Amino acid sequence: MVPPTGSSSTEDLVTEVLQTLSKTDPILSTEAFAQVPFESIKAALDRLASRSMVTYEQVEREEALLEPEAETIVSHGSHEARVFEVVRKAMGGLSIQQLEKEVGDKSITKLGSGKAFKEKWIKKDGSSIVALVSVDSINDVTREQLRTIQEKRTHEPKILAELKKRKLLKMQKIISFKISKGPKFALEMVKEETDLTAEMLASGSWKSATFKPYNFKALGAEQHAGALHPLNKVRSEFRQIFFEMGFTEMPTNQFVESGFWNFDALYVPQQHPARDLQDTFYISDPKTAGRPEDVEYMENVRQVHQNGKFGSIGYRYPWSEEESLRLVLRTHTTSVSAAMLYKLAAENVGGRVPPARYFSIDRVFRNETVDATHLCEFHQVEGVIADYGLTLGGLMEFMDIFFGKMGVTNLMYKPAYNPYTEPSMEIFSYHKGLNKLIEIGNSGMFRPEMLEPMGLPKDLKVFGFGLSLERPTMIKYGISNIRELLGHQVDLTAIQKNPAVRLDKN
Ligand code: PHE
């Protein structure tokens, strides 16, 4: 016998199946392994079938199951037989009340006597009931039928129907496996080799070894390969567009900047609200940067802020070198653009500063209250074009082409203000899904107050633009809360599952 629980290992069960099958073929799982759980027997059979040691098919059939009342009939006889027995023993007959008393159950008496009258085993003689036949001539058919069913779990359909109507049994659906010997049937499971090894070749044991066949239907283990974060995917799309359009990438690995490069070089006055503590993170240790090597440039910046220079009247306030040397977490990558343009000013190609196109995509930090669309840090996409004869119309055309490559069309522009650009424009696009105009970027022509202190020629015009990487990513990936994109609420499974390629370009 197989243990009644699923505790026997598949290994044991496999041996059990083979041994049972060697004696009888075929076997029914519900008969031979009545107590083994369905899943366990299936696992064992699958293992054997994969080696052609057995074949099996699932069969469904109905079994008759005795109700408790029927069990009583099997052990004590049918109602009518019990009634007859009492009447027969009473010899001279007995009244209904006496019969009830002797049988001990009113309803058994009622049902049983009815049937016994019909079978002509008993009859009424005045007020008493008497037996009509002798013991051996009565045949307790019901009891016999139920006994057969108890043993075989089935009977002729007519009989089953009749007993079912009398509520003595119910039918139950049984799923079992019909198991037969397979072409490679054996009493033991041979170890199957999964690899052909050098040792097997050397010893010649490969000749008699059994090799496990390839399972081409197997799904294979899940590959936990790296997955790109949506921000990374959109980032590489932007990078690709920049490269296509002739840009070179700026080095942005320096998150800490001096106020000088983050603000002063960009002609952001020292009283500007963006420089307040509630907007900018200041570094406490160390607090300040060293003085820049190019004192002349710094002096130019001081003058253009304080008294005006290069044809500008300036802001006219006392500019503080100390303030400009305070260290900050960069609030935009325009600080990097400024440093790159400063370097560009020193270049000379064919007797002039060459045109240039720079871009970067990296982190910036702002002291924001965190909500569904704001974090203290985000990624800024930034582009700068320096060339001779650039116009505002050229910037708008460039934007159309640039965003068009991302699938963003029908741009609209709104005048805006940045201390470092004039004119400045916010860029909007109508978003069909959200059914509204959304701001997608900020742009402008860099001011002479920013470019000329660096030594860039007057006729070299520079335009720039910036946008967050998070916003287009959230729109493209249908993310409504920025905290699902960055930080500890990010669902790694979602990142692993999101498609490698989006087909939303057109
Ligand atoms: N620095 C701007 C921002 O953070 C973007 C910008 C870059 C605007 C260059 C104009 C020119 O929004």
XYZ file of C-alpha atoms and ligand atoms in Angstrom:
518
model
C 0.000 0.000 0.000
C 1.068 3.512 -0.745
C 1.156 5.810 2.282
C -2.069 7.784 2.563
C -0.520 11.226 2.444
C 1.584 13.029 -0.114
C 4.594 12.368 2.068
C 6.035 9.697 -0.191
C 8.533 11.259 -2.521
C 8.079 11.219 -6.269
C 11.008 8.833 -6.260
C 9.135 6.236 -4.141
C 5.946 6.719 -6.077
C 7.741 6.169 -9.359
C 9.032 2.784 -8.122
C 5.579 1.931 -6.781
C 3.961 2.639 -10.143
C 6.494 0.485 -11.991
C 6.043 -2.418 -9.587
C 2.254 -2.284 -9.670
C 2.313 -2.089 -13.443
C 4.587 -5.135 -13.712
C 1.787 -7.177 -12.073
C -1.268 -5.644 -13.737
C -1.408 -3.668 -16.966
C -3.206 -1.324 -17.341
C -3.985 0.145 -13.946
C -6.265 2.932 -12.868
C -4.657 5.471 -10.593
C -7.793 5.888 -8.501
C -7.804 2.183 -7.779
C -4.108 1.413 -7.396
C -3.214 4.704 -5.729
C -6.496 5.777 -4.224
C -4.876 7.746 -1.402
C -2.197 9.561 -3.385
C -2.963 13.201 -4.201
C -3.682 13.961 -7.843
C -0.657 16.259 -8.268
C 1.782 13.715 -6.833
C 0.675 10.906 -9.092
C 0.706 13.261 -12.068
C 4.301 14.338 -11.283
C 5.435 10.710 -11.070
C 3.657 9.769 -14.288
C 5.068 12.750 -16.184
C 8.518 11.709 -15.150
C 7.999 8.138 -16.313
C 6.215 9.162 -19.496
C 9.031 11.519 -20.498
C 11.241 8.430 -20.608
C 8.625 6.361 -22.430
C 8.512 3.961 -19.468
C 4.774 4.336 -19.157
C 1.979 5.835 -21.174
C -1.045 7.287 -19.515
C -4.275 8.993 -20.328
C -6.703 10.879 -18.215
C -10.088 9.208 -17.863
C -13.190 10.640 -16.348
C -16.003 8.472 -15.062
C -18.903 8.566 -12.678
C -18.931 6.515 -9.526
C -21.897 5.658 -7.364
C -21.466 6.544 -3.723
C -23.769 5.129 -1.017
C -25.645 7.553 1.225
C -25.530 6.794 4.991
C -28.996 5.266 4.802
C -27.824 2.855 2.126
C -24.875 1.860 4.303
C -27.383 0.893 7.022
C -29.315 -1.196 4.503
C -26.149 -3.015 3.474
C -25.424 -3.965 7.091
C -29.019 -4.459 8.408
C -31.138 -5.224 5.329
C -33.696 -3.209 3.396
C -36.727 -1.628 5.061
C -39.037 -4.257 3.579
C -36.751 -7.108 4.679
C -36.625 -5.741 8.191
C -40.426 -5.421 8.320
C -40.821 -8.949 6.957
C -38.371 -10.318 9.489
C -40.342 -8.833 12.394
C -43.685 -10.073 11.001
C -42.321 -13.560 10.391
C -40.918 -13.854 13.906
C -44.269 -12.814 15.438
C -45.823 -16.088 14.167
C -49.469 -15.268 14.832
C -49.203 -11.800 13.295
C -49.095 -8.382 14.945
C -50.759 -4.961 14.829
C -49.315 -1.885 13.097
C -48.460 -0.366 16.503
C -46.639 -3.523 17.540
C -44.804 -3.655 14.205
C -43.653 -0.054 14.603
C -42.469 -0.796 18.094
C -40.532 -3.885 17.023
C -38.898 -2.250 13.978
C -38.088 0.767 16.113
C -38.530 3.397 13.418
C -41.821 4.816 12.169
C -40.678 5.785 8.684
C -38.799 2.520 8.077
C -41.923 0.685 9.091
C -44.068 2.753 6.745
C -41.773 2.485 3.707
C -40.863 -1.148 4.393
C -44.391 -2.439 4.938
C -45.606 -0.682 1.794
C -42.993 -2.458 -0.271
C -43.518 -5.813 1.552
C -47.282 -5.650 0.822
C -46.520 -4.959 -2.833
C -44.082 -7.882 -3.012
C -46.780 -10.031 -1.371
C -44.487 -11.052 1.473
C -47.045 -9.982 4.068
C -50.799 -9.342 4.128
C -53.490 -7.968 6.388
C -55.520 -10.516 8.289
C -58.246 -8.583 10.095
C -56.423 -6.036 12.265
C -53.133 -7.905 12.272
C -50.402 -8.352 9.757
C -49.159 -11.821 8.895
C -46.394 -13.322 6.789
C -47.324 -14.821 3.446
C -44.136 -16.556 2.418
C -41.243 -18.385 4.021
C -37.828 -16.851 4.759
C -35.889 -18.379 1.884
C -38.386 -17.251 -0.720
C -37.831 -13.553 0.003
C -35.016 -11.945 -1.807
C -33.683 -8.647 -0.405
C -32.921 -7.215 -3.848
C -32.170 -3.680 -2.659
C -29.629 -4.888 -0.145
C -27.933 -7.034 -2.796
C -27.837 -4.173 -5.262
C -26.372 -1.789 -2.714
C -23.836 -4.353 -1.633
C -22.682 -4.695 -5.244
C -22.465 -0.940 -5.599
C -20.504 -0.608 -2.384
C -17.976 -2.989 -3.839
C -17.915 -2.024 -7.532
C -19.096 1.573 -7.281
C -21.370 0.989 -10.251
C -24.346 -1.078 -11.479
C -26.788 -1.237 -14.363
C -27.963 2.247 -15.292
C -31.618 1.423 -14.582
C -30.795 0.244 -11.073
C -28.564 3.229 -10.396
C -31.327 5.577 -11.528
C -33.907 3.885 -9.312
C -31.654 3.919 -6.210
C -30.703 7.505 -6.884
C -34.387 8.398 -6.962
C -34.777 6.682 -3.579
C -31.914 8.902 -2.345
C -29.803 5.885 -1.444
C -26.862 6.936 -3.549
C -25.314 9.844 -5.402
C -23.094 9.979 -8.461
C -19.621 11.438 -8.239
C -17.234 12.422 -11.026
C -13.838 10.745 -10.714
C -10.779 11.802 -12.659
C -8.113 9.183 -12.848
C -5.226 8.077 -14.997
C -5.253 4.905 -16.990
C -1.629 3.812 -16.850
C -0.005 1.301 -19.197
C 3.509 0.048 -19.763
C 5.454 2.171 -22.221
C 7.926 0.980 -24.889
C 10.847 1.451 -22.455
C 9.125 -0.121 -19.459
C 11.507 -1.426 -16.794
C 11.280 -2.009 -13.064
C 13.791 0.671 -12.289
C 14.367 4.126 -13.630
C 17.737 4.276 -15.336
C 19.886 7.308 -14.592
C 19.757 9.517 -17.644
C 22.880 11.408 -18.569
C 22.489 15.057 -19.411
C 26.025 15.643 -20.634
C 28.494 13.755 -22.736
C 31.711 14.075 -20.755
C 35.359 13.532 -21.621
C 35.433 10.718 -19.030
C 32.556 8.913 -20.770
C 34.388 9.123 -24.082
C 37.645 7.903 -22.553
C 36.095 4.948 -20.713
C 33.652 4.064 -23.469
C 30.764 4.187 -20.999
C 28.901 6.478 -23.408
C 28.021 3.409 -25.482
C 25.720 1.984 -22.858
C 24.640 5.226 -21.235
C 21.091 6.480 -21.559
C 20.913 10.114 -22.562
C 18.150 12.409 -21.551
C 16.404 13.701 -24.663
C 16.216 17.428 -25.274
C 12.974 18.980 -24.143
C 12.298 21.559 -26.775
C 9.073 22.521 -25.085
C 10.729 23.592 -21.842
C 10.423 27.293 -21.118
C 13.876 27.504 -19.580
C 14.867 29.292 -16.443
C 13.954 32.932 -16.175
C 16.900 35.064 -17.148
C 17.591 37.725 -14.589
C 19.447 39.888 -16.993
C 19.824 43.579 -16.368
C 16.905 45.773 -17.306
C 17.081 49.385 -18.316
C 15.162 51.896 -16.253
C 12.624 53.887 -18.320
C 14.619 57.041 -17.608
C 17.650 55.359 -19.092
C 15.727 54.343 -22.187
C 14.355 57.803 -22.825
C 17.779 59.198 -22.007
C 19.376 57.079 -24.709
C 16.694 58.166 -27.192
C 17.555 61.803 -26.483
C 21.267 61.100 -26.707
C 20.766 59.453 -30.061
C 18.889 62.481 -31.378
C 21.610 64.816 -30.126
C 24.314 62.738 -31.786
C 22.318 62.614 -35.033
C 22.172 66.396 -34.961
C 25.902 66.851 -34.487
C 26.108 67.528 -30.747
C 28.923 66.473 -28.448
C 28.260 65.438 -24.859
C 29.382 67.690 -22.024
C 31.059 66.258 -18.927
C 28.466 66.501 -16.171
C 29.938 64.307 -13.443
C 30.375 67.234 -11.038
C 27.239 67.697 -8.955
C 28.752 70.335 -6.681
C 29.372 73.717 -8.303
C 30.388 77.121 -7.108
C 27.704 79.781 -7.073
C 29.939 81.452 -9.630
C 29.382 78.826 -12.367
C 25.840 77.991 -11.348
C 24.656 81.625 -11.107
C 27.115 84.516 -11.536
C 28.588 83.397 -14.847
C 24.980 83.133 -16.049
C 24.297 86.739 -15.061
C 21.969 85.648 -12.248
C 22.117 88.537 -9.737
C 23.143 87.630 -6.199
C 19.745 88.751 -4.855
C 17.823 86.513 -7.255
C 15.171 84.370 -5.476
C 16.538 81.210 -7.168
C 19.643 81.643 -4.970
C 17.586 81.543 -1.751
C 18.009 78.707 0.706
C 14.490 77.503 0.025
C 15.364 76.931 -3.638
C 19.002 75.892 -3.618
C 20.946 73.391 -1.536
C 24.146 74.914 -0.141
C 27.070 72.725 0.908
C 28.046 73.086 4.582
C 31.427 71.354 4.487
C 33.390 72.654 2.713
C 31.400 75.837 2.383
C 33.310 77.521 -0.388
C 35.259 76.901 -3.560
C 38.764 78.228 -4.197
C 39.190 81.376 -6.276
C 39.099 80.727 -10.030
C 42.430 80.836 -11.806
C 41.151 83.248 -14.418
C 40.880 86.359 -12.250
C 40.314 88.526 -15.299
C 37.145 86.613 -16.220
C 35.887 86.858 -12.669
C 36.583 90.560 -12.701
C 34.583 90.902 -15.926
C 31.677 89.082 -14.301
C 31.883 91.378 -11.259
C 31.832 94.450 -13.431
C 28.983 93.348 -15.676
C 26.855 92.685 -12.553
C 27.992 95.696 -10.507
C 28.561 98.582 -12.883
C 27.705 97.244 -16.295
C 30.173 96.523 -19.119
C 30.180 95.364 -22.769
C 27.462 97.879 -23.584
C 25.224 96.762 -20.670
C 24.312 98.995 -17.752
C 24.428 95.938 -15.402
C 22.373 95.383 -12.257
C 24.189 98.074 -10.231
C 24.601 96.347 -6.851
C 27.776 95.534 -4.868
C 28.812 92.104 -6.195
C 30.337 89.802 -3.583
C 33.118 87.403 -4.466
C 32.438 85.494 -1.229
C 28.836 84.879 -2.270
C 29.941 83.626 -5.676
C 32.354 81.116 -4.123
C 29.712 79.412 -1.963
C 29.303 75.767 -2.991
C 25.905 74.550 -4.162
C 24.389 71.387 -5.547
C 23.935 72.496 -9.138
C 20.379 73.652 -9.789
C 20.699 73.211 -13.550
C 23.232 71.872 -16.029
C 23.418 75.347 -17.571
C 26.353 75.778 -15.174
C 28.147 73.141 -17.257
C 27.097 74.880 -20.478
C 28.569 78.113 -19.128
C 31.884 76.433 -18.323
C 31.930 74.813 -21.789
C 31.221 78.121 -23.552
C 33.984 79.739 -21.504
C 36.366 77.045 -22.772
C 35.068 77.505 -26.315
C 36.025 81.172 -26.181
C 39.692 80.152 -25.966
C 39.495 78.014 -29.103
C 40.685 79.255 -32.436
C 39.908 77.531 -35.711
C 40.890 79.404 -38.862
C 41.237 82.627 -36.926
C 37.912 82.553 -35.109
C 36.030 80.796 -32.320
C 34.452 77.752 -34.002
C 30.685 76.994 -33.920
C 29.744 74.299 -31.403
C 26.844 72.108 -30.344
C 26.857 70.690 -26.830
C 24.381 68.619 -24.878
C 24.095 66.863 -21.553
C 21.560 64.756 -19.670
C 22.241 64.529 -15.971
C 21.090 65.251 -12.449
C 20.252 68.603 -10.975
C 19.010 69.450 -7.481
C 16.384 71.853 -6.229
C 14.988 72.392 -2.768
C 11.405 71.491 -3.699
C 8.514 70.168 -1.656
C 8.111 66.591 -2.837
C 4.770 65.770 -4.469
C 3.416 63.646 -7.335
C 5.359 65.617 -9.948
C 8.289 67.090 -8.002
C 11.376 65.610 -6.395
C 14.427 67.349 -4.916
C 16.415 66.051 -7.824
C 15.676 65.367 -11.449
C 17.493 64.905 -14.716
C 17.908 67.815 -17.016
C 18.251 67.496 -20.762
C 20.247 70.477 -21.934
C 21.366 71.629 -25.356
C 23.468 74.574 -26.495
C 24.200 75.774 -30.021
C 26.824 78.404 -30.690
C 27.107 79.771 -34.214
C 27.376 82.926 -36.273
C 24.142 84.477 -37.514
C 21.745 82.528 -35.317
C 18.239 83.964 -34.916
C 15.254 83.235 -32.701
C 13.441 81.765 -35.736
C 16.334 79.331 -36.111
C 15.891 78.254 -32.500
C 12.185 77.590 -33.113
C 12.930 75.599 -36.233
C 15.552 73.598 -34.404
C 13.066 72.847 -31.600
C 10.515 71.604 -34.157
C 13.050 69.200 -35.616
C 14.457 68.107 -32.259
C 11.112 67.384 -30.581
C 9.704 66.034 -33.858
C 12.295 63.258 -33.645
C 10.793 62.324 -30.241
C 7.332 62.241 -31.793
C 6.348 65.562 -30.197
C 4.854 67.948 -32.758
C 2.830 71.192 -32.991
C 5.020 73.137 -30.603
C 3.900 76.482 -29.223
C 6.069 79.161 -27.646
C 5.388 81.553 -24.804
C 7.588 84.501 -23.853
C 9.347 83.843 -20.563
C 12.138 85.208 -18.402
C 15.567 83.827 -17.546
C 18.340 86.083 -16.250
C 20.742 84.544 -18.776
C 18.610 84.540 -21.945
C 16.891 87.269 -23.938
C 14.518 86.587 -25.509
C 13.398 83.536 -23.526
C 10.639 81.145 -24.515
C 8.817 78.361 -22.784
C 8.008 75.527 -25.157
C 4.572 73.899 -25.046
C 3.028 70.965 -26.833
C -0.558 69.844 -27.026
C -0.842 66.428 -25.389
C -3.683 64.370 -26.871
C -3.866 61.913 -23.975
C -4.013 64.587 -21.300
C -6.061 66.834 -23.619
C -4.114 69.980 -22.736
C -1.066 72.055 -23.541
C 1.879 70.974 -21.429
C 5.178 72.743 -20.901
C 7.976 70.647 -22.301
C 10.947 72.970 -22.057
C 12.570 76.334 -21.501
C 14.834 78.053 -23.987
C 16.360 81.290 -25.145
C 19.222 83.236 -26.715
C 22.055 83.666 -24.200
C 22.598 87.288 -23.221
C 25.738 89.246 -24.191
C 26.168 89.903 -20.436
C 26.877 86.192 -20.084
C 28.876 85.560 -23.275
C 31.070 88.627 -23.616
C 32.817 88.455 -20.214
C 34.051 85.014 -21.374
C 35.705 86.593 -24.393
C 33.302 85.191 -26.991
C 33.005 87.393 -30.100
C 29.963 89.680 -30.352
C 28.690 88.082 -33.590
C 28.729 84.558 -32.157
C 25.168 83.893 -31.025
C 24.280 81.062 -28.665
C 20.950 79.539 -27.985
C 20.134 77.007 -25.363
C 17.283 74.989 -24.026
C 16.548 72.704 -21.138
C 13.872 70.250 -20.118
C 13.428 67.529 -17.571
C 13.959 63.928 -18.581
C 11.293 62.821 -16.103
C 8.359 64.550 -17.753
C 8.595 62.941 -21.212
C 9.401 59.593 -19.563
C 6.299 59.777 -17.366
C 4.149 60.658 -20.364
C 5.618 57.955 -22.593
C 5.410 55.251 -19.921
C 2.080 56.343 -18.458
C 3.473 57.007 -14.983
C 1.494 59.575 -13.019
C 3.547 59.697 -9.818
C 7.194 60.677 -10.111
C 7.925 58.655 -6.972
C 7.180 55.498 -8.968
C 9.973 56.518 -11.311
C 12.693 57.426 -8.812
C 13.372 56.450 -5.227
C 12.297 53.666 -2.915
C 8.750 53.322 -4.281
C 10.009 52.104 -7.635
C 8.597 48.695 -8.526
C 11.528 46.677 -9.858
C 9.254 44.143 -11.541
C 7.600 46.910 -13.521
C 11.029 48.089 -14.639
C 11.992 44.579 -15.674
C 8.730 44.053 -17.545
C 8.411 47.338 -19.409
C 9.059 46.907 -23.103
C 12.555 47.328 -24.464
C 11.150 49.077 -27.515
C 8.121 51.336 -27.729
C 6.249 51.572 -31.005
C 4.799 54.996 -30.372
C 6.968 57.033 -32.691
C 4.193 57.901 -35.113
N 18.412 76.361 -17.151
C 17.076 76.360 -17.650
C 16.181 75.560 -16.680
O 16.706 75.038 -15.740
C 16.977 75.759 -19.003
C 17.631 76.614 -20.031
C 18.863 76.265 -20.530
C 16.982 77.733 -20.514
C 19.479 77.031 -21.495
C 17.580 78.517 -21.486
C 18.838 78.186 -21.966
O 14.997 75.501 -16.859
